[in-house]
Short mmCIF file of C-alpha atoms in Angstrom, two decimals:
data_model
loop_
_atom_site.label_atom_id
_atom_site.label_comp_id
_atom_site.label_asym_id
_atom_site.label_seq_id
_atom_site.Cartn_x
_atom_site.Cartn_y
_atom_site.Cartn_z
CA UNK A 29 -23.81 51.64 8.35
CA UNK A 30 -22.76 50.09 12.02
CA UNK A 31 -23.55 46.22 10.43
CA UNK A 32 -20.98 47.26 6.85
CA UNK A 33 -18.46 48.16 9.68
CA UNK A 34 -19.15 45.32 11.79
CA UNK A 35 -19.23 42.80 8.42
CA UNK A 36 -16.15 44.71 7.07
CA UNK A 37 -14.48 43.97 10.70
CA UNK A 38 -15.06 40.69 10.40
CA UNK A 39 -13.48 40.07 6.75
CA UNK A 40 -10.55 41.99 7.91
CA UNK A 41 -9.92 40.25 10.80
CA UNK A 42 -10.44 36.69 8.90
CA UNK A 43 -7.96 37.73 6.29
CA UNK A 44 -5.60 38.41 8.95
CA UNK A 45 -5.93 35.14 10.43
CA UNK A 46 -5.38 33.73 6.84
CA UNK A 47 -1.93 35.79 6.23
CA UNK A 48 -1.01 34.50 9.38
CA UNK A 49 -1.64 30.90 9.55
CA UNK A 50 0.01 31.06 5.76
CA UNK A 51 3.10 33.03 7.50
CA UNK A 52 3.29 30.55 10.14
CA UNK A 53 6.43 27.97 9.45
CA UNK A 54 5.07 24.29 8.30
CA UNK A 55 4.44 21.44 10.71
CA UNK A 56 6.80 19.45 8.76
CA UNK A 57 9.52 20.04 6.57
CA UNK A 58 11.44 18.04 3.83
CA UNK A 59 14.92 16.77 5.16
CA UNK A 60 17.79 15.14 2.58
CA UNK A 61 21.09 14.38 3.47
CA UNK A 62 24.71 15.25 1.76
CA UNK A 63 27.75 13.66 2.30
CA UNK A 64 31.80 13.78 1.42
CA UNK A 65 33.95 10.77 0.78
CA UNK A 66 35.12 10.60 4.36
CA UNK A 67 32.02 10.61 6.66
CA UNK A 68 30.86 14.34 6.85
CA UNK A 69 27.61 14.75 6.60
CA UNK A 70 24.49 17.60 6.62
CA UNK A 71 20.71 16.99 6.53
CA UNK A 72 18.87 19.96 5.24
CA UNK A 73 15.86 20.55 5.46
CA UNK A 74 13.14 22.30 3.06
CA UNK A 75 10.05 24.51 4.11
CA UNK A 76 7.66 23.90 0.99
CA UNK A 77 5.49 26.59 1.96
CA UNK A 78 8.14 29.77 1.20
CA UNK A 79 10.94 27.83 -0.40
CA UNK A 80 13.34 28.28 2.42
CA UNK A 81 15.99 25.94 3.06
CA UNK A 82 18.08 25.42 6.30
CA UNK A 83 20.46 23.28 7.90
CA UNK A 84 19.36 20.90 10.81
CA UNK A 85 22.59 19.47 11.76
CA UNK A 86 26.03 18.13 10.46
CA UNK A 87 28.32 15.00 12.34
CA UNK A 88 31.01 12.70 11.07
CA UNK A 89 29.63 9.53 10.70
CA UNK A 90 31.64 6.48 13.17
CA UNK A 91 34.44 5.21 11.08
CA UNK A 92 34.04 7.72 8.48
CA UNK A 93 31.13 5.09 6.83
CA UNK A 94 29.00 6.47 4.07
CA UNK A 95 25.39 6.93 4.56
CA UNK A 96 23.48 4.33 1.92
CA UNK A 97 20.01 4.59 3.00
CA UNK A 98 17.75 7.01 5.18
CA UNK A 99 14.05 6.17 6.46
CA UNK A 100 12.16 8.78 8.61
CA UNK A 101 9.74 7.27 11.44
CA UNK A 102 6.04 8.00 10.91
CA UNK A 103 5.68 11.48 12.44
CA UNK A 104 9.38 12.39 11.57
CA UNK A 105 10.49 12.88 14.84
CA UNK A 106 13.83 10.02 14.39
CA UNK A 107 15.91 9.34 11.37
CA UNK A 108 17.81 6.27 10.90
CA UNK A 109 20.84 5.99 8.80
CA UNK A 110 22.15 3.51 7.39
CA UNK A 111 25.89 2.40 6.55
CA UNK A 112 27.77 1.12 3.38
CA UNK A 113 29.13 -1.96 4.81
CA UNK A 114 31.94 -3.79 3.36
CA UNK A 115 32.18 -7.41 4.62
CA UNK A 116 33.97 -7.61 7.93
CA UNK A 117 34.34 -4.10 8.76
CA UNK A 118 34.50 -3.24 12.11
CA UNK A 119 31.87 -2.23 14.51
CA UNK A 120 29.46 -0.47 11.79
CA UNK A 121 26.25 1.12 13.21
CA UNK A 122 22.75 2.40 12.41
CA UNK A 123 23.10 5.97 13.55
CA UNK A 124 19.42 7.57 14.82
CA UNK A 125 19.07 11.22 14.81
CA UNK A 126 15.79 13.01 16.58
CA UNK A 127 15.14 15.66 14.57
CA UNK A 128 13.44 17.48 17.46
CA UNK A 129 16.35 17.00 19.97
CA UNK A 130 19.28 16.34 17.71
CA UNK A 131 19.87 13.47 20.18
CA UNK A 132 22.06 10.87 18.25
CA UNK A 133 22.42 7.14 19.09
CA UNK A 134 24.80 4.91 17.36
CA UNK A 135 23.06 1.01 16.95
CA UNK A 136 25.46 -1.60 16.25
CA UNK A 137 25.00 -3.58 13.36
CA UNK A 138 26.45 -5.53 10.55
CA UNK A 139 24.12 -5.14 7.40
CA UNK A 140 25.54 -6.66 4.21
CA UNK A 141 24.64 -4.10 1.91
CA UNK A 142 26.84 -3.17 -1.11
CA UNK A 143 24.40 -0.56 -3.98
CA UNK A 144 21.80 1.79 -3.63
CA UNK A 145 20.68 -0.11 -6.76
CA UNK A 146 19.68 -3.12 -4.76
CA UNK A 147 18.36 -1.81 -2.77
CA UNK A 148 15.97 0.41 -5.01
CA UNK A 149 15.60 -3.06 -6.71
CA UNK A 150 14.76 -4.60 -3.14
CA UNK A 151 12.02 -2.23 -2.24
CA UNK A 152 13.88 -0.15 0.43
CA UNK A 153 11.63 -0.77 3.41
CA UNK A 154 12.17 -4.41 3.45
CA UNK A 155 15.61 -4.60 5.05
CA UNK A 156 15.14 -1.64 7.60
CA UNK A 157 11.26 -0.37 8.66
CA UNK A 158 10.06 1.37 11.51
CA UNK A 159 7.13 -0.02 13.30
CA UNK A 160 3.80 2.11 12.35
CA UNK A 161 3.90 4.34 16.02
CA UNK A 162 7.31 4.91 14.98
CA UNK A 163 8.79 3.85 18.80
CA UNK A 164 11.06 0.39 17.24
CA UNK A 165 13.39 0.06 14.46
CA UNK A 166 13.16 -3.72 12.74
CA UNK A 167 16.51 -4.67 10.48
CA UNK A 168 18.02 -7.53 9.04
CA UNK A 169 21.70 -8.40 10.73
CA UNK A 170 24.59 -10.58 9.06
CA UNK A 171 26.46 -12.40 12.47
CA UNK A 172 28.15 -15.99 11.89
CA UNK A 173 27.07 -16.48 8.62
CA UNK A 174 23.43 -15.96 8.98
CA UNK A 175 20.75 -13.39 8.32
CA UNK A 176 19.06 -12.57 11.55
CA UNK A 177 16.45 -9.99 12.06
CA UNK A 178 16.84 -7.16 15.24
CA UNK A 179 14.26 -5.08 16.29
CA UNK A 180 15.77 -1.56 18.49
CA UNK A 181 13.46 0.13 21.01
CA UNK A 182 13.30 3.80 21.37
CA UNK A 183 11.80 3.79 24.87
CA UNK A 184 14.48 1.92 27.09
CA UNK A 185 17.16 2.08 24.19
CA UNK A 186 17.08 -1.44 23.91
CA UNK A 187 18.34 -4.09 21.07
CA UNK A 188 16.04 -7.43 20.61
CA UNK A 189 17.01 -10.70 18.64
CA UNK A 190 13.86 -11.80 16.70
CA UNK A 191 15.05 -14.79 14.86
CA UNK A 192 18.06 -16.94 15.19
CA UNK A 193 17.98 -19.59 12.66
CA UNK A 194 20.12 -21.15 10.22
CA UNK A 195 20.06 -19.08 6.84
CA UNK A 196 18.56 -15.80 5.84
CA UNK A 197 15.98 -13.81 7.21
CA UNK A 198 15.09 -10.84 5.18
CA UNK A 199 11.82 -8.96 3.79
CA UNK A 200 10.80 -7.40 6.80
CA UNK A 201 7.34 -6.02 7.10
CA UNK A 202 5.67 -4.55 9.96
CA UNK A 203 1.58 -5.39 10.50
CA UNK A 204 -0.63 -2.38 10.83
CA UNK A 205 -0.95 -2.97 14.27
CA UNK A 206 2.85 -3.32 15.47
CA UNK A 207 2.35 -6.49 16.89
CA UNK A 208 3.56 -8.55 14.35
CA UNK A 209 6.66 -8.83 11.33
CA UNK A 210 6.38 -10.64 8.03
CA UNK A 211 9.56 -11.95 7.12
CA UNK A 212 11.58 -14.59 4.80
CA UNK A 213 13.71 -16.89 5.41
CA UNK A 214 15.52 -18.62 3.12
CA UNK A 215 17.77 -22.14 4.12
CA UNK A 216 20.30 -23.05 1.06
CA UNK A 217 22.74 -26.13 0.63
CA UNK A 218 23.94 -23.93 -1.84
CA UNK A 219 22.36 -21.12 -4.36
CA UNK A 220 20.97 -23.48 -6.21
CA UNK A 221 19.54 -25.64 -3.61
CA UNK A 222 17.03 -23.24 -1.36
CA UNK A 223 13.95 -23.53 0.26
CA UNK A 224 11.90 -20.80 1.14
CA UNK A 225 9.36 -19.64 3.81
CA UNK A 226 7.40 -16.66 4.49
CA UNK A 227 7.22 -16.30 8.66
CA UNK A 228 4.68 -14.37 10.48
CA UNK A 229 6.64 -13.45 14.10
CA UNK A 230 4.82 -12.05 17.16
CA UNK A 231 7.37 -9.18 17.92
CA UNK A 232 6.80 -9.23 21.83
CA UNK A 233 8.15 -12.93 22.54
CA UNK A 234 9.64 -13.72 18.78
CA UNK A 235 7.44 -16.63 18.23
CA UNK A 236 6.85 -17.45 15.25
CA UNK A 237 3.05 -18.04 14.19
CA UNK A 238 2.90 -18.51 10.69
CA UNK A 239 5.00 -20.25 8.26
CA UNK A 240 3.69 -21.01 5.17
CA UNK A 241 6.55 -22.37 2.37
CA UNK A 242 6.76 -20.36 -1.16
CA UNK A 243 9.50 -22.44 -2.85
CA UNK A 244 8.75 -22.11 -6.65
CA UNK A 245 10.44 -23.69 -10.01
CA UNK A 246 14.14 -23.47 -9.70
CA UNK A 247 14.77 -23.68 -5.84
CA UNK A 248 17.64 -21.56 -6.31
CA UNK A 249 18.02 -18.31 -3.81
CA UNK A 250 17.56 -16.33 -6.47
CA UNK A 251 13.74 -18.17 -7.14
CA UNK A 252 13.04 -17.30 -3.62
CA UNK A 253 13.63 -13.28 -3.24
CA UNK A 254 10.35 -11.72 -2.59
CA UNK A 255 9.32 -7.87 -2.02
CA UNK A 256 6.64 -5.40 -1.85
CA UNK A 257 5.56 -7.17 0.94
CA UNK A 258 2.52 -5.37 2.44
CA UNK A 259 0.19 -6.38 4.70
CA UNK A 260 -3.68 -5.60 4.55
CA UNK A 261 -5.35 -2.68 6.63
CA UNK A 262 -7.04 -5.25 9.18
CA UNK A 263 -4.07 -7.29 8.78
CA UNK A 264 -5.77 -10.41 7.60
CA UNK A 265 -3.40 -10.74 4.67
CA UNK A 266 -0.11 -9.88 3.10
CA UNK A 267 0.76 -9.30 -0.28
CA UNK A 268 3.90 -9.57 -2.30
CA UNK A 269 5.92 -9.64 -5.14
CA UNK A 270 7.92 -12.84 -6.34
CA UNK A 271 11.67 -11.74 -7.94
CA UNK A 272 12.68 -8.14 -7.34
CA UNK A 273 16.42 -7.68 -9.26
CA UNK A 274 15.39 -7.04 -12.54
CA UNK A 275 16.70 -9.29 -14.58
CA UNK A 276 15.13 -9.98 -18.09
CA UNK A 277 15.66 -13.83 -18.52
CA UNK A 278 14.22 -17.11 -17.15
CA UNK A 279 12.10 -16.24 -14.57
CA UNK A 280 8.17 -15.92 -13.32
CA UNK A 281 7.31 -12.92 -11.61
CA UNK A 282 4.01 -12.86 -10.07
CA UNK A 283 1.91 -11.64 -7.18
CA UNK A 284 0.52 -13.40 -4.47
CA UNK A 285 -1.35 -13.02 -1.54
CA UNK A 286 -1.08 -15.10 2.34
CA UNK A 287 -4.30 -15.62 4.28
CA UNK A 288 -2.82 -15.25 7.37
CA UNK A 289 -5.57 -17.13 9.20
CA UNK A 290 -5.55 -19.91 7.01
CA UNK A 291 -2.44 -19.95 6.36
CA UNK A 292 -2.51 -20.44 2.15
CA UNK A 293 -0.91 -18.65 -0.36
CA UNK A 294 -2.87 -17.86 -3.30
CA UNK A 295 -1.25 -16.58 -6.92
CA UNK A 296 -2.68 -13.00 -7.73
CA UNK A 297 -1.81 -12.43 -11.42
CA UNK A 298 -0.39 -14.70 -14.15
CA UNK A 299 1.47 -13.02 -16.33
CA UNK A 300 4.76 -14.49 -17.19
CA UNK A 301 4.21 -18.00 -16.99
CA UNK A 302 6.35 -20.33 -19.63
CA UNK A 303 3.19 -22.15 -21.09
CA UNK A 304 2.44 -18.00 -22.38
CA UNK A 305 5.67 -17.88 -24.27
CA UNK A 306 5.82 -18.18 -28.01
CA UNK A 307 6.94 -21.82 -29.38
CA UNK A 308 9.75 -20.03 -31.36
CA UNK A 309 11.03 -17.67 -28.68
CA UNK A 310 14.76 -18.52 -28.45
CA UNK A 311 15.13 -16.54 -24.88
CA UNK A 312 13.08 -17.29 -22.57
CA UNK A 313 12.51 -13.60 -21.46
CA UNK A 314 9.96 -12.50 -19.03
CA UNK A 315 10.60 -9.20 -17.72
CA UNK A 316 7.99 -7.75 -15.26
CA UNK A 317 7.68 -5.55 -12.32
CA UNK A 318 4.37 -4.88 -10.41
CA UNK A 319 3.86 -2.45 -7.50
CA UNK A 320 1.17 -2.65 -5.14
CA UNK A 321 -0.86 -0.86 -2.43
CA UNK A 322 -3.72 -1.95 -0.42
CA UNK A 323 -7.20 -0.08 -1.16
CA UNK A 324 -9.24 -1.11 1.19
CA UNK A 325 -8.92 -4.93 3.08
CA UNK A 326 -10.46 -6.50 0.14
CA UNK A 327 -9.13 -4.84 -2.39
CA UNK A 328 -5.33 -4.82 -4.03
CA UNK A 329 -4.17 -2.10 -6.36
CA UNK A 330 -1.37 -3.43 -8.68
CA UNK A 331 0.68 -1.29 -11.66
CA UNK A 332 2.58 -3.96 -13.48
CA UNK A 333 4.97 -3.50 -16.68
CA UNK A 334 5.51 -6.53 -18.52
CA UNK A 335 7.64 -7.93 -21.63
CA UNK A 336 7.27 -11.61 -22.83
CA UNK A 337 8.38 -14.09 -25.09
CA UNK A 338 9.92 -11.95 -28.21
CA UNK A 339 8.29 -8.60 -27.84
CA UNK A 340 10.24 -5.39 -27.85
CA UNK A 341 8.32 -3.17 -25.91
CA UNK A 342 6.48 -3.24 -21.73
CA UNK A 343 2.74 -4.01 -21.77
CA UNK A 344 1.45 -1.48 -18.65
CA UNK A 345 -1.38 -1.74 -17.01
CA UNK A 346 -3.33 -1.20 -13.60
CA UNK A 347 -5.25 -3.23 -12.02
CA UNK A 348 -7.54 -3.91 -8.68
CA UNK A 349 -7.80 -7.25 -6.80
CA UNK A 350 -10.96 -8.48 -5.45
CA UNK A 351 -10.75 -10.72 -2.79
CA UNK A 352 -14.46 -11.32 -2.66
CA UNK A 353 -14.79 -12.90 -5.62
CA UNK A 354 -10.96 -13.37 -6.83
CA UNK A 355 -10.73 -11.33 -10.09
CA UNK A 356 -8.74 -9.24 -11.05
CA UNK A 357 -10.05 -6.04 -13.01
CA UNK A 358 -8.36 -3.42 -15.48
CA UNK A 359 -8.79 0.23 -14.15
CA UNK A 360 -9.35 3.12 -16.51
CA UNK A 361 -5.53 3.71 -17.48
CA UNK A 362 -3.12 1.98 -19.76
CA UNK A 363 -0.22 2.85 -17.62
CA UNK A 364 1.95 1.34 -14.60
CA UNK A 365 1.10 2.74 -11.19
CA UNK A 366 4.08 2.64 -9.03
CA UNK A 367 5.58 4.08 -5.91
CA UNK A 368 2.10 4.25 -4.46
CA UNK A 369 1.31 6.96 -1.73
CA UNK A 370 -1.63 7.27 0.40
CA UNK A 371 -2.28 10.37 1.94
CA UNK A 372 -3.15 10.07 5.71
CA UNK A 373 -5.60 13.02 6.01
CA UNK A 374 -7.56 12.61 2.37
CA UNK A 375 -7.04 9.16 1.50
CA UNK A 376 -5.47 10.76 -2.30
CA UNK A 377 -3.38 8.32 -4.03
CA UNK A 378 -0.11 9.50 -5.72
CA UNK A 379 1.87 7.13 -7.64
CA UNK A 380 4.23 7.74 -10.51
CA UNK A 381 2.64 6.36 -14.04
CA UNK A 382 4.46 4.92 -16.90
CA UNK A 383 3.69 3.78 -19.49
CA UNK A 384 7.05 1.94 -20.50
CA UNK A 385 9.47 -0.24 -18.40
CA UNK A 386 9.19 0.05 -14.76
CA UNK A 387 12.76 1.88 -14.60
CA UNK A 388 11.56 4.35 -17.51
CA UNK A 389 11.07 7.76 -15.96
CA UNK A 390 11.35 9.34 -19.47
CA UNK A 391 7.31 7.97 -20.05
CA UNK A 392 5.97 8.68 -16.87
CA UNK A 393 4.23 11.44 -14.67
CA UNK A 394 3.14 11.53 -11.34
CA UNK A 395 -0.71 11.86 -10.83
CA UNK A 396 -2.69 12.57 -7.75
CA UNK A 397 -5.98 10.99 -7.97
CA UNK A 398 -8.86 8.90 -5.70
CA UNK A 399 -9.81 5.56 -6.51
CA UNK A 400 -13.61 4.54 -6.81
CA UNK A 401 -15.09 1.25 -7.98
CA UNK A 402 -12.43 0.66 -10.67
CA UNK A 403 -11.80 4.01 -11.47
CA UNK A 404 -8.86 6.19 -10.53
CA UNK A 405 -9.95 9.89 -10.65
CA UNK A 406 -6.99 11.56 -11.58
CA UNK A 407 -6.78 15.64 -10.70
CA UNK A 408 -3.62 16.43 -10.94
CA UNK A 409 -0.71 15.52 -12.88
CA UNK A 410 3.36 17.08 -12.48
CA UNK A 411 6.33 15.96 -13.91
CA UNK A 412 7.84 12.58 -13.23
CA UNK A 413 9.69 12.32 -9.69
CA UNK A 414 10.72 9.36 -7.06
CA UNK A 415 9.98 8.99 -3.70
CA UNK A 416 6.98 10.34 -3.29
CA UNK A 417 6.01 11.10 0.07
CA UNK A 418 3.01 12.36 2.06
CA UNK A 419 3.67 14.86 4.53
CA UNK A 420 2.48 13.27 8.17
CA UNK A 421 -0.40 16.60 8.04
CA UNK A 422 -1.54 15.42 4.50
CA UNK A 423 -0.88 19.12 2.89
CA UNK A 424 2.38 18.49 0.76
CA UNK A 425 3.23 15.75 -1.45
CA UNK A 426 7.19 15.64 -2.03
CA UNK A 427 8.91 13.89 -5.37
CA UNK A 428 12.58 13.95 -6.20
CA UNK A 429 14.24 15.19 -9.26
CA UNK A 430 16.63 11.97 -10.10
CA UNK A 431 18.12 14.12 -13.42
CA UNK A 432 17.88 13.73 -16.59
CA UNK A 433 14.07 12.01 -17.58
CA UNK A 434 16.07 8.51 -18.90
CA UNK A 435 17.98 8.37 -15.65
CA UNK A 436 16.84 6.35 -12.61
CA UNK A 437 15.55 6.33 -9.33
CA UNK A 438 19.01 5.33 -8.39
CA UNK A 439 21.16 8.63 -9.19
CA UNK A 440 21.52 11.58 -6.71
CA UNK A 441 18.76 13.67 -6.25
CA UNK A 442 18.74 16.87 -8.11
CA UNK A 443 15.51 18.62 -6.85
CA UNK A 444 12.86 18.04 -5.11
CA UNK A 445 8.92 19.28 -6.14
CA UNK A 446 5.87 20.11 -3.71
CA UNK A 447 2.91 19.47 -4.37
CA UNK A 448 -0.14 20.78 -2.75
CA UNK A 449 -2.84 18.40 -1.70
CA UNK A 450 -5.26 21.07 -1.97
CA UNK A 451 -4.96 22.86 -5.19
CA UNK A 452 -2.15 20.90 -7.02
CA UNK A 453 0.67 23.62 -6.93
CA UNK A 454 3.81 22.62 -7.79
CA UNK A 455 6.68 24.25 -6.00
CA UNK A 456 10.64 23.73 -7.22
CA UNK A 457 13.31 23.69 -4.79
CA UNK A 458 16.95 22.92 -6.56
CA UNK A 459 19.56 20.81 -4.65
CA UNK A 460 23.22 21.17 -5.20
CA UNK A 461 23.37 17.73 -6.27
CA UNK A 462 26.82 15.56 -5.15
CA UNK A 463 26.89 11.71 -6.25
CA UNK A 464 26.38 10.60 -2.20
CA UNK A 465 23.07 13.13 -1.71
CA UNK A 466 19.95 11.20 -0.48
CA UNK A 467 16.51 12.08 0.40
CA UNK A 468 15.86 11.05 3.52
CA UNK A 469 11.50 12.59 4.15
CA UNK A 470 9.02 14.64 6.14
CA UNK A 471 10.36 15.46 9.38
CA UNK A 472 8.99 17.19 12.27
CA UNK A 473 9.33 20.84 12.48
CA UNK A 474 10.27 22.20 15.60
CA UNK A 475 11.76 25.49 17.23
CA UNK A 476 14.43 23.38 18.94
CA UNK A 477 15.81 21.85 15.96
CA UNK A 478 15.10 25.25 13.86
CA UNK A 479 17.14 27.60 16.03
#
């Protein structure tokens, strides 16, 4: 009798410790931003674990600038925001918001930005990133007619010129490491006339190291745009995309990969070459998209959607890149994989599939799965979302509701769904959707910013 009691003491006080860890408040909660015509703004936050929304804080941006883009450092503790900026406006700024502190500091800037639509179309991260520690800020500057990249300190609050050439330096990418950016830079007579290099620049004395030149056919500045631009877990290499606007017509969009070390580019896929065009095709019409995450450092995960010559409908397909031996292999789905997530705890991959164009969110789902030799393992599948997001402690995986399924990434969010890591739970949480709302990610949770 005396070991039932002692065994039944035991449950009880495990299941206790259960209710309470589950009552506790998350680690890290899911922030967005709304915003009026004039420069008011709130960031709410959302507790996936009960549902519960609150608001962390509400300003006036400076000159009453609308907020176009958000990006959360790596363990949510600063948010930066960033300005629509109409060409020569006065003194517009990056504002930075600790979401522990609710310090605010106001970076001055001058980004030439004019859509959320590019800059969807761009790949978000590659005009504004924070470094992986999540201590400096990297962003691409317009001052006396050139594209110059900045990088802002958190530490001693302090603003450092990284290039200063003639032309445009965009793309940014930050190495695993922090040492190091990946950037473009692009030199034109005029659009037409460009030429195009991909720089590797040592952040600490802005030297650059690598510059290896990726001019293709055309030479025009629209030939040159690049994105996706991710470098390799050990760093040895960085992959990208070639053309990011999605257009339809008269152009090769391909993958390709730089040895850093040797300092050679090498052309991933071939999909959308001319010579695979039909004789009769009157347009020359290549439409593709790829997204792309790195598996391990030898091996590339790609989604690509793809139309050619005179067909009417997106070829999908994933596929993984061997850099052993150089081939690339189809995995075990027919559709796209795209906004690729990795979560830091578990190593699961999330990524949104379709199976028509890139933009399609009617034909899609988003699938949480591990990838083996080839295979993705999928587990668990939830309606089609954007952004998706790993929570910094790996137990929530967040994707917004962009409306209606033929809508796009673009439009305001709606809603925003939860997904657990652990048993593939989905939980709802409705927004009260204005045109200017915008997810902004994970942020730290914290009883200063709470109360």
């Amino acid at each position: 009798m005396k070991y039932k009691i002692v065994l039944f003491s035991v449950l009880l006080f495990c299941l206790s410790q259960s209710v309470s860890l589950l009552a506790q408040p998350a680690s890290y909660v899911y922030a967005y931003l709304s915003q009026d015509r004039v420069g008011n703004v709130q960031i709410s936050t959302v507790d996936p674990g009960d549902n519960t929304s609150s608001i962390l804080t509400s300003f006036t941006t400076p000159n009453q600038q609308q907020i176009i883009h958000t990006v959360a450092n790596a363990d949510g503790t600063w948010i930066a925001l960033v300005p629509y900026v109409v060409y020569g406006e006065t003194n517009p700024t990056i504002r930075l918001l600790n979401t522990v502190t609710l310090e605010i500091r106001d970076v001055m800037v001058n980004l030439a930005l004019s859509s959320d639509q590019y800059i969807r179309l761009s790949d978000p991260q590659q005009f504004i990133g924070w470094s992986p520690d999540g201590t400096k800020l990297a962003f691409e500057s317009f001052h006396d007619g050139s594209m110059d990249v900045y990088v802002y300190a958190l530490a001693d609050d302090t603003l450092t010129q990284i290039t200063d050439n003639e032309g445009y330096e965009t793309r940014i990418s930050w190495s695993n490491d922090g040492t190091r950016l990946a950037i473009l830079h692009d030199v034109c007579i005029n659009v037409d006339a460009c030429i195009a290099d991909l720089n590797i620049i040592n952040v600490s004395n802005s030297t650059v190291e690598v510059t290896v030149p990726i001019s293709w056919e055309g030479g025009s500045l629209y030939e040159q745009e690049i994105c996706h631009v991710k470098w390799s877990p050990d760093d040895s290499y960085v992959a990208f995309m070639q053309i990011c606007d999605g257009s339809l017509y008269a152009t090769v969009k391909e993958v390709y990969l730089l040895d850093v070390q040797q300092q050679t580019l090498h052309e991933v896929t071939n999909y959308t070459r001319e010579t695979d065009l039909p004789d009769d095709s009157f347009y020359m019409i290549r439409a593709a998209a790829y997204d792309l995450i790195w598996d391990d450092p030898q091996t590339l995960l790609i989604g690509s959607s793809i139309k050619t010559g005179t067909a009417t409908n997106f070829t999908t397909q994933t596929v993984s890149y061997s850099l052993t031996n150089q081939t690339l292999t189809p995995l075990n789905t027919t559709a796209m994989a795209q906004e690729w997530a990795v979560n830091p705890v578990t190593n699961q991959l999330a990524y949104r599939a379709s199976t028509g164009a890139y933009f399609d969110q009617q034909n899609s789902a988003v699938k949480i799965a591990t990838y083996n030799n080839n295979i993705l393992n999928e587990f668990y599948t939830v309606a089609t979302g954007c952004d998706l997001r790993w929570s910094p402690d790996g137990l929530w995986l967040a994707a917004t509701n962009r409306g209606l399924p033929l809508e796009s990434c673009s439009d305001p969010i709606q809603g925003i769904q939860f997904v657990s890591g652990q048993n593939g739970a989905v939980t709802q949480h409705n927004v009260a959707s204005t045109i200017f709302d915008k997810p902004i990610g994970w942020v730290k949770h914290d009883e200063i910013s709470a109360n």
